[in-house]
Coordinates of C-alpha atoms in Angstrom, one line a residue:
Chain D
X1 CA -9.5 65.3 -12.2
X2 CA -6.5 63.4 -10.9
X3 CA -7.8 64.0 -7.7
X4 CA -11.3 62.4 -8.0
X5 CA -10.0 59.1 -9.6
X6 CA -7.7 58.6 -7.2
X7 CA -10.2 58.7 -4.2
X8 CA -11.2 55.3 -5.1
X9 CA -8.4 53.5 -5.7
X10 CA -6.8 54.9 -2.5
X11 CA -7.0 51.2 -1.2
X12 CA -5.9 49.8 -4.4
X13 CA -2.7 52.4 -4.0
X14 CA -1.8 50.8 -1.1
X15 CA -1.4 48.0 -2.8
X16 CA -3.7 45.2 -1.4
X17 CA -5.9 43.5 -3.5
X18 CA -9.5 42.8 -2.9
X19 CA -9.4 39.0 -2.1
X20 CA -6.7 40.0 0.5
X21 CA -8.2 42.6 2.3
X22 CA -11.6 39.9 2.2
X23 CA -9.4 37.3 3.7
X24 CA -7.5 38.9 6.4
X25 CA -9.2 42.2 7.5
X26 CA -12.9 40.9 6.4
X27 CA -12.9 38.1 9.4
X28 CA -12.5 35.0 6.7
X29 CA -10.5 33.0 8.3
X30 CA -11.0 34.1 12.2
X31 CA -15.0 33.5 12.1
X32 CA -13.6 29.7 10.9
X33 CA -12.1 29.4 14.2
X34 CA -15.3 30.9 15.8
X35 CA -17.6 28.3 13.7
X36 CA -15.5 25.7 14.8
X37 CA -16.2 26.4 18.7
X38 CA -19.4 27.0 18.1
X39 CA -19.7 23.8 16.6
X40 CA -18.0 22.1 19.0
X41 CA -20.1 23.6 22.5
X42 CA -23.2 22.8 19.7
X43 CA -22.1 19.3 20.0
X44 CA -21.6 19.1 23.7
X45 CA -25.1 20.6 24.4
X46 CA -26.4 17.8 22.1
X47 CA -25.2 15.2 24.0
X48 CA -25.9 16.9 27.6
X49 CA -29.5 17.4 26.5
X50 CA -29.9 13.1 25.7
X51 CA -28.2 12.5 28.7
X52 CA -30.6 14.3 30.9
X53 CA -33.7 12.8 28.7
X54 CA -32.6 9.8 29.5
X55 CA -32.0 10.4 33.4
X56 CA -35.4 11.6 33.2
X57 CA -37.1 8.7 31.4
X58 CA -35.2 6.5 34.6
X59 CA -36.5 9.0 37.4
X60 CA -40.3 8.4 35.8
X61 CA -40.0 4.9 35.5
X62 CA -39.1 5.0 39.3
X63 CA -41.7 7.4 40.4
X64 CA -44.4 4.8 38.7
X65 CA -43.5 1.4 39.5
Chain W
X1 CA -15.9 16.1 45.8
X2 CA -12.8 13.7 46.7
X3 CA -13.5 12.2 42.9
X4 CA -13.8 16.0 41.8
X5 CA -10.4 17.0 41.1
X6 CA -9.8 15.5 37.3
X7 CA -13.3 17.0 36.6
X8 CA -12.4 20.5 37.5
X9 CA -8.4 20.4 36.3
X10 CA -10.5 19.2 32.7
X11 CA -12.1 22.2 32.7
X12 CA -9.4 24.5 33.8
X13 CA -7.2 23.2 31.2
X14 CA -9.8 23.5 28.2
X15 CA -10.9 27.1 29.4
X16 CA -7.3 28.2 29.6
X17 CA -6.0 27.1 26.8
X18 CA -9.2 28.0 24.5
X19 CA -8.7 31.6 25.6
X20 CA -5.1 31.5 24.9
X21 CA -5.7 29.6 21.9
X22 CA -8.2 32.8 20.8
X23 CA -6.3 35.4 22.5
X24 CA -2.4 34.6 21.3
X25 CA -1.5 36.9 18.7
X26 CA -0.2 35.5 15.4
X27 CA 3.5 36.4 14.6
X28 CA 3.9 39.2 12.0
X29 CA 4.5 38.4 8.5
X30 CA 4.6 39.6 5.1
X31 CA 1.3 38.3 3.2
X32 CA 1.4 40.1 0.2
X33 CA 3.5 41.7 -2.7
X34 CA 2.4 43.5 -5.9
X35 CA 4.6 41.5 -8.3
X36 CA 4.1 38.4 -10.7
X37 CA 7.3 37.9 -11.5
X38 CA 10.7 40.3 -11.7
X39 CA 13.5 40.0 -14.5
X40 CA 17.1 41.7 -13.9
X41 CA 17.0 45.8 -13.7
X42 CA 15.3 47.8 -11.0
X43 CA 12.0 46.7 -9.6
X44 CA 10.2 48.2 -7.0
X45 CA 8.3 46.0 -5.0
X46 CA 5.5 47.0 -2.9
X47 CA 4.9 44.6 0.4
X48 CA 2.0 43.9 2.6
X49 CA 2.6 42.4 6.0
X50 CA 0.4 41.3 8.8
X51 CA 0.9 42.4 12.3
X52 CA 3.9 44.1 11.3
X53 CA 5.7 46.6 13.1
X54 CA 7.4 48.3 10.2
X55 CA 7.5 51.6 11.5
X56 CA 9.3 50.9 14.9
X57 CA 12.6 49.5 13.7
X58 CA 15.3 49.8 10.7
X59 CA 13.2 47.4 8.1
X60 CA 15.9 45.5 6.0
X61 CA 14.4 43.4 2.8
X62 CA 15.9 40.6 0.7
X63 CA 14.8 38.2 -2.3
X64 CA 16.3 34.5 -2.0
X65 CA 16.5 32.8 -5.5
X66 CA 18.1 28.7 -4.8
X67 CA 20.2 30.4 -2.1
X68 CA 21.3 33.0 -3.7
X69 CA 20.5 36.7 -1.5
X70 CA 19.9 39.8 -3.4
X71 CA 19.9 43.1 -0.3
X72 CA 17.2 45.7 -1.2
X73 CA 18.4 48.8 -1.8
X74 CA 16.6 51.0 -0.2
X75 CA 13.3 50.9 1.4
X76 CA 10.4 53.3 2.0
X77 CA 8.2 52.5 4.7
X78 CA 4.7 54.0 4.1
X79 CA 2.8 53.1 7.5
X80 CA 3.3 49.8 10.0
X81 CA 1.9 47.3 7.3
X82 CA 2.9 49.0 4.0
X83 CA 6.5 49.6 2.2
X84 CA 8.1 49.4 -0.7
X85 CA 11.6 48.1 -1.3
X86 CA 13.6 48.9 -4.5
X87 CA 15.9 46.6 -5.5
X88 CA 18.7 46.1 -8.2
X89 CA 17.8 42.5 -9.5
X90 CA 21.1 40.9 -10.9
X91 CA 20.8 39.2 -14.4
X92 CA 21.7 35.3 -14.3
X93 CA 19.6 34.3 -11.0
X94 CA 18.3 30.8 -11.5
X95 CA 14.8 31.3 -13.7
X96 CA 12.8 30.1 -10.8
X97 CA 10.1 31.4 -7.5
X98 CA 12.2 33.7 -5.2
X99 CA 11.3 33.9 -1.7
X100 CA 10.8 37.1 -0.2
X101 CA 12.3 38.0 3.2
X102 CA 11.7 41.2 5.1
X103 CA 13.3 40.9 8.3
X104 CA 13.3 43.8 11.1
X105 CA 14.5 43.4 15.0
X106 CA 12.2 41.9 17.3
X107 CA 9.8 40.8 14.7
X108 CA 11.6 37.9 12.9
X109 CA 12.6 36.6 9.5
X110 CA 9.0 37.3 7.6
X111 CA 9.7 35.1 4.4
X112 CA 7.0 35.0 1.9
X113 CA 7.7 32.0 0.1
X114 CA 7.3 31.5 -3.7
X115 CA 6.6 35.5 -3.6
X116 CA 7.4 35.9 -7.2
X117 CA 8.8 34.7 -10.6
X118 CA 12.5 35.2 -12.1
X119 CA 12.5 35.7 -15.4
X120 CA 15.7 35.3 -17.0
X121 CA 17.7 37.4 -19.5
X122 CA 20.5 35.9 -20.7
X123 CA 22.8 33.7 -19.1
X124 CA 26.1 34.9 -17.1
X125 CA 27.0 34.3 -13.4
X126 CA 25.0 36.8 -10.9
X127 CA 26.8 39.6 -9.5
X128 CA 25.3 42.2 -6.6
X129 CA 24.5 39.0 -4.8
X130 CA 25.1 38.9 -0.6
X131 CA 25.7 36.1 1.9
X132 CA 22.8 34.9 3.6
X133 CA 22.0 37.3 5.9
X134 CA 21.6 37.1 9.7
X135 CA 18.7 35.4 10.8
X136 CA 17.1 38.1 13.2
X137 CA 14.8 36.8 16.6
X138 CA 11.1 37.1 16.8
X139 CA 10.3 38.6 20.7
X140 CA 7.0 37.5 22.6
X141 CA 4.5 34.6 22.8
X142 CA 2.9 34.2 19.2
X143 CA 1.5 32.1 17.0
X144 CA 3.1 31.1 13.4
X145 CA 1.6 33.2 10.5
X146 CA 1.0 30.8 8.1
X147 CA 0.0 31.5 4.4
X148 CA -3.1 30.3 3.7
X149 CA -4.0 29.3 7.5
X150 CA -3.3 32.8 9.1
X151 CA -5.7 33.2 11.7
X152 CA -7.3 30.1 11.6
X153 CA -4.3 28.3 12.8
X154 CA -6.3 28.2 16.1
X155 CA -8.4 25.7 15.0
X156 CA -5.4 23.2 15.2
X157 CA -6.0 23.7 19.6
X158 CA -9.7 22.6 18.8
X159 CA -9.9 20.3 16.0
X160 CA -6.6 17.6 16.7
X161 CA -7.9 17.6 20.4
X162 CA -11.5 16.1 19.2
X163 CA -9.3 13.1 17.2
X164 CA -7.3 12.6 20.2
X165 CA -9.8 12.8 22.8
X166 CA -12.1 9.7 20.6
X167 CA -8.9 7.2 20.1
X168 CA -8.6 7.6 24.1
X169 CA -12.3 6.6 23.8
X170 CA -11.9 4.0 21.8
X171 CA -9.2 2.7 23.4
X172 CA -11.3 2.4 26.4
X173 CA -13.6 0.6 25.0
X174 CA -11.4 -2.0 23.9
X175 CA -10.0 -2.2 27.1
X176 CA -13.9 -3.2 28.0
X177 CA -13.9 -5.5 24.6
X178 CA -11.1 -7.5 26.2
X179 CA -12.7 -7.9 29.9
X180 CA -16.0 -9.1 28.0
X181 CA -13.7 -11.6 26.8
X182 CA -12.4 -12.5 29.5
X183 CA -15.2 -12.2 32.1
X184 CA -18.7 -11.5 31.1
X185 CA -19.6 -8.9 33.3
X186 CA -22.2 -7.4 31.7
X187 CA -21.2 -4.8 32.6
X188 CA -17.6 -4.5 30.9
X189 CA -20.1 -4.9 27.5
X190 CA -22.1 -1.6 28.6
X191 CA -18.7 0.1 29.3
X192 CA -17.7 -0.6 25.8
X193 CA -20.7 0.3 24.3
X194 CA -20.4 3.7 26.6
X195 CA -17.1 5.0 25.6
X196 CA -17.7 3.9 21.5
X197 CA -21.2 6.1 21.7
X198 CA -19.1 9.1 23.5
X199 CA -15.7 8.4 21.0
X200 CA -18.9 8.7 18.2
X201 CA -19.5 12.1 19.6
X202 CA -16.2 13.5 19.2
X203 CA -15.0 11.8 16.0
X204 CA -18.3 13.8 14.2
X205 CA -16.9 17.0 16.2
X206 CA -13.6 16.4 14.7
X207 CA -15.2 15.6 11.3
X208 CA -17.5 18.7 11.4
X209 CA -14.8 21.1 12.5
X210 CA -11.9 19.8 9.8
X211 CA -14.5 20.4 7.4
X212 CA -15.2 24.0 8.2
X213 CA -11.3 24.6 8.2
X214 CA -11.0 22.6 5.0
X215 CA -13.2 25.2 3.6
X216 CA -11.4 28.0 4.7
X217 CA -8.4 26.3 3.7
X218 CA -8.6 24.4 0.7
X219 CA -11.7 25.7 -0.5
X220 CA -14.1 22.3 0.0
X221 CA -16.0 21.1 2.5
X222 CA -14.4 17.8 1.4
X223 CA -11.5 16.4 -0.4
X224 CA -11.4 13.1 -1.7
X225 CA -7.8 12.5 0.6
X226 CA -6.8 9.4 2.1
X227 CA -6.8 11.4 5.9
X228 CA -10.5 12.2 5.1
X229 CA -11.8 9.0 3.9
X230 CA -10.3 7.4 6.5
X231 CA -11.7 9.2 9.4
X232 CA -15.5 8.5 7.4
X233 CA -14.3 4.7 7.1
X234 CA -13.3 5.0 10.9
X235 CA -16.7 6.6 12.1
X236 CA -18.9 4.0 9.7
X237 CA -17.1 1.3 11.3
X238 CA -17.8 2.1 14.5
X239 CA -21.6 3.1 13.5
X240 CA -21.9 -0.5 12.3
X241 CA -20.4 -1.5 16.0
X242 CA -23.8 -0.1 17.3
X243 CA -26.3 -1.8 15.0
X244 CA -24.4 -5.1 15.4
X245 CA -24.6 -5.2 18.6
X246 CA -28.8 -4.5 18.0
X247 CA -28.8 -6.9 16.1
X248 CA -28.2 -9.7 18.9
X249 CA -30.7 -10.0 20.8
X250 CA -29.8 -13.0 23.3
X251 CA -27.5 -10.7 26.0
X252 CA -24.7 -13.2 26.5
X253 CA -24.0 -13.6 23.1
X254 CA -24.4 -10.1 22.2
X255 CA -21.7 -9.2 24.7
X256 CA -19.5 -11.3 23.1
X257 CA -20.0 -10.7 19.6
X258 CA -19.7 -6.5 20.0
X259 CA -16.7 -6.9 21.6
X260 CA -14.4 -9.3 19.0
X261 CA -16.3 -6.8 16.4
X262 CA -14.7 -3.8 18.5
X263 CA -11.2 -5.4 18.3
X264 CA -10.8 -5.5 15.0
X265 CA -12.9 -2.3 14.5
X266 CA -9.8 -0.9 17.0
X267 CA -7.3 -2.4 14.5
X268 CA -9.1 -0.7 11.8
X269 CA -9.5 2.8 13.3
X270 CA -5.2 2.6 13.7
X271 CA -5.1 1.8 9.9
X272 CA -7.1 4.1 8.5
X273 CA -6.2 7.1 10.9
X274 CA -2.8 6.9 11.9
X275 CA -1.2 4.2 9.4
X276 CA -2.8 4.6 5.8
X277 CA -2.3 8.4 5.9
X278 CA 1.2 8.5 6.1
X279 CA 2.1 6.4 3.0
X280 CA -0.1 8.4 0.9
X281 CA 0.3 12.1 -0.6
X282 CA -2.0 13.8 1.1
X283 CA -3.3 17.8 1.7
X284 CA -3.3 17.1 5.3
X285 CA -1.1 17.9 7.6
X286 CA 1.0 14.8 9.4
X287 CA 0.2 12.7 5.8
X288 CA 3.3 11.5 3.3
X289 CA 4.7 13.8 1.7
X290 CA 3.3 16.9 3.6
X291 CA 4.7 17.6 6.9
X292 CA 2.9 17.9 10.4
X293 CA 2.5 21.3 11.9
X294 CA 4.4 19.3 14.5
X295 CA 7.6 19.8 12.1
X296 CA 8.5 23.6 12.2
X297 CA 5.1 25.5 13.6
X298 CA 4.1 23.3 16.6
X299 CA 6.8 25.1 17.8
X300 CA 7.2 26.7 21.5
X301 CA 4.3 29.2 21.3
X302 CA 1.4 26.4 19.8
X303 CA 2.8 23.2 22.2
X304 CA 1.8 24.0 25.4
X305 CA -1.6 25.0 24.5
X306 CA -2.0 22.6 22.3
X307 CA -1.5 19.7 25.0
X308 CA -3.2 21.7 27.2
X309 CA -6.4 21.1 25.3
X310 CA -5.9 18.0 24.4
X311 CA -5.5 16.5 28.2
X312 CA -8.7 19.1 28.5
X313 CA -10.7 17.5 26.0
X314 CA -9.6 14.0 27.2
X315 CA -10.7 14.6 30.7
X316 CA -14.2 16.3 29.4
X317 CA -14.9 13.3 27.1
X318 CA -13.6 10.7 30.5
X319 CA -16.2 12.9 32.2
X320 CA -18.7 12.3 29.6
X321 CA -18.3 8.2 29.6
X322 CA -18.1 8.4 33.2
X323 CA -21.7 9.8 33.4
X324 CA -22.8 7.5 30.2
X325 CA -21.4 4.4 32.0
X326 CA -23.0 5.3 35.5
X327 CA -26.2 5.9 33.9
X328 CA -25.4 2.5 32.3
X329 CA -24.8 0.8 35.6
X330 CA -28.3 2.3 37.3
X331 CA -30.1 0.7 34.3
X332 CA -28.8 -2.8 34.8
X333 CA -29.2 -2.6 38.6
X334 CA -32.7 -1.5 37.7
X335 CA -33.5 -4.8 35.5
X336 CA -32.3 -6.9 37.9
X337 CA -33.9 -5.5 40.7

């Protein structure tokens, strides 16, 4: 009997509540970092992408006087 | 590929120090403890740490209450993250947060800070208190463990560089501002307008990426802080630089216009960033009344990569104005042509 309602709380025995173990083991605050680069290369690609648009619009323009 | 060299040492410095931003480990601390609060008798305390080696080396653990030291008695190390230290708690500690310090060779002092409450019982001096013990030396190249922050203190070697990398922008383009002035090249105006579209880029990066951290952090996407309003106040400022400068339509004129606009627009984005901020109480780090990172964690192990990234990011955003003002310069030749 002791046995079986122990199995469950054999995190909980170890003494690290839920929140913690969702904050630390669960990724929470190392997939931030990971957003933020993701973000960030998001961003550059943006910008890369209307840069060549624009170089293109300019080598069209040439091709047809 | 004589003018290659800056272009390449960019992206050398950002690779290196993003992987060494992802790849240092943090420094092992204690994040946890299963108490609220202690009063005087014997308390067992069980403690979580992170990274910790508890296993590997005599563990010794101690409770700070306004300087006052109270030595566990003995402690019972269940695996490398997990022990419990029992300890004698003296009556007449000051009825305030004790720290929690678990210090072990090689891994540091590992002080969790406001780790629990005193609660008084009775007055009467404390006795079974120590000295301060010996502050122990953390080995290798780690990160601080912050509570809170913990892994995401990364984030500080890609989000600061961002803020950095757009004032060198903008001080660019009020370098251009002031040859318009001066000159008239049109030229000099496209320059400006160049490096504030590029600074534009970085300061939404900057915004975009503080506001995922704030999440993680503070538990917003936004705060209503003086930092934060001022880097939105900074960015519409400079938005309204673009459709001024639309506005104009006779070329001369518009020149001249955009640029006195980008002066003061230069003075503003000093205010709001870097002045306002630190007279005001703020969550953020480097504001009044809450230190910088700079203070006690951009210590040896975050500086170097941390200017590593942000010369990076400089040179990648130089790079980026470099093409946007060549491009620029091809369009001009083009119309008078």
């Amino acid at each position: 009997m002791a046995a079986v309602a122990a199995a469950p709380l054999a995190c909980a025995a170890q003494g690290e509540p839920d929140w913690l173990v969702d904050t630390l083991y669960g990724g929470g605050k190392i997939n931030t970092v990971l957003a933020v680069v993701a973000l960030i290369l998001t961003g550059i690609a943006w910008w890369l992408t209307r840069l060549d648009r624009r170089i293109s619009r300019m080598e069209k323009q040439q091709r047809t006087p | 590929m004589k003018h290659w060299w800056w272009k390449f040492l960019a992206v050398a410095l950002v690779l290196s120090a993003s992987i060494a931003a992802l790849r240092t480990p943090l420094a092992p601390a204690v994040v946890y403890v299963d108490a609220g609060e202690v009063s005087a008798g014997a308390a067992a305390l069980r403690v979580v740490g992170y990274g910790t080696r508890f296993t590997e080396s005599p563990v010794q653990a101690y409770l700070e209450n306004g300087g006052q030291f109270v030595q566990a008695m003995r402690i019972e190390v269940a695996d490398d993250r997990h022990l419990t230290a029992h300890f004698e708690v003296p009556a007449g500690l000051r009825e305030d947060l004790c720290d929690l310090i678990v210090s072990a060779p090689g891994q540091g002092d590992m002080r969790l800070f406001d780790a629990f409450f005193y609660r008084s019982k009775g007055a009467g001096a404390a006795t079974g208190t120590v000295k301060a013990p010996q502050r122990t030396q953390r080995e290798g190249f780690v990160f601080p463990n912050r509570n809170l922050l913990y892994e995401s203190i990364r984030n500080l070697n890609f989000h600061v560089p961002m803020w950095f990398t757009m004032m060198l922008l903008q001080t660019i383009a009020l370098v251009f501002s002031i040859r318009v002035l001066s000159g008239g090249d049109p030229l000099h105006d496209r320059g400006a307008l160049a490096a504030v579209q590029v600074s534009l880029l970085f300061a939404f990066l900057g915004l975009i990426t503080g506001s995922v951290w704030a999440r993680a952090t503070w538990g917003g996407w936004w705060t209503g802080d003086t930092k934060l309003n001022g880097a939105a106040v900074t960015i519409l400022i400079y938005l309204a630089y673009l459709v001024l400068r639309g506005s104009a339509t006779d070329p001369a004129k518009r020149a001249r216009l955009a640029a006195i606009y980008n002066i003061f627009a230069y003075v503003l984005m000093l205010l709001f960033i870097m002045a306002l901020p630190r007279m005001t109480a703020s969550l953020h780090p480097g504001s009044g009344g809450n230190p910088a990172f700079s203070q006690y964690d951009l210590d040896a192990s975050l500086r170097p990569v941390f200017y590593a990234a942000v010369l990076g990011w400089m040179g990648i955003g130089t790079w980026l104005l470099h093409l946007q003002y060549r491009l620029a310069r091809l369009e001009i030749a083009k119309n008078h042509a």
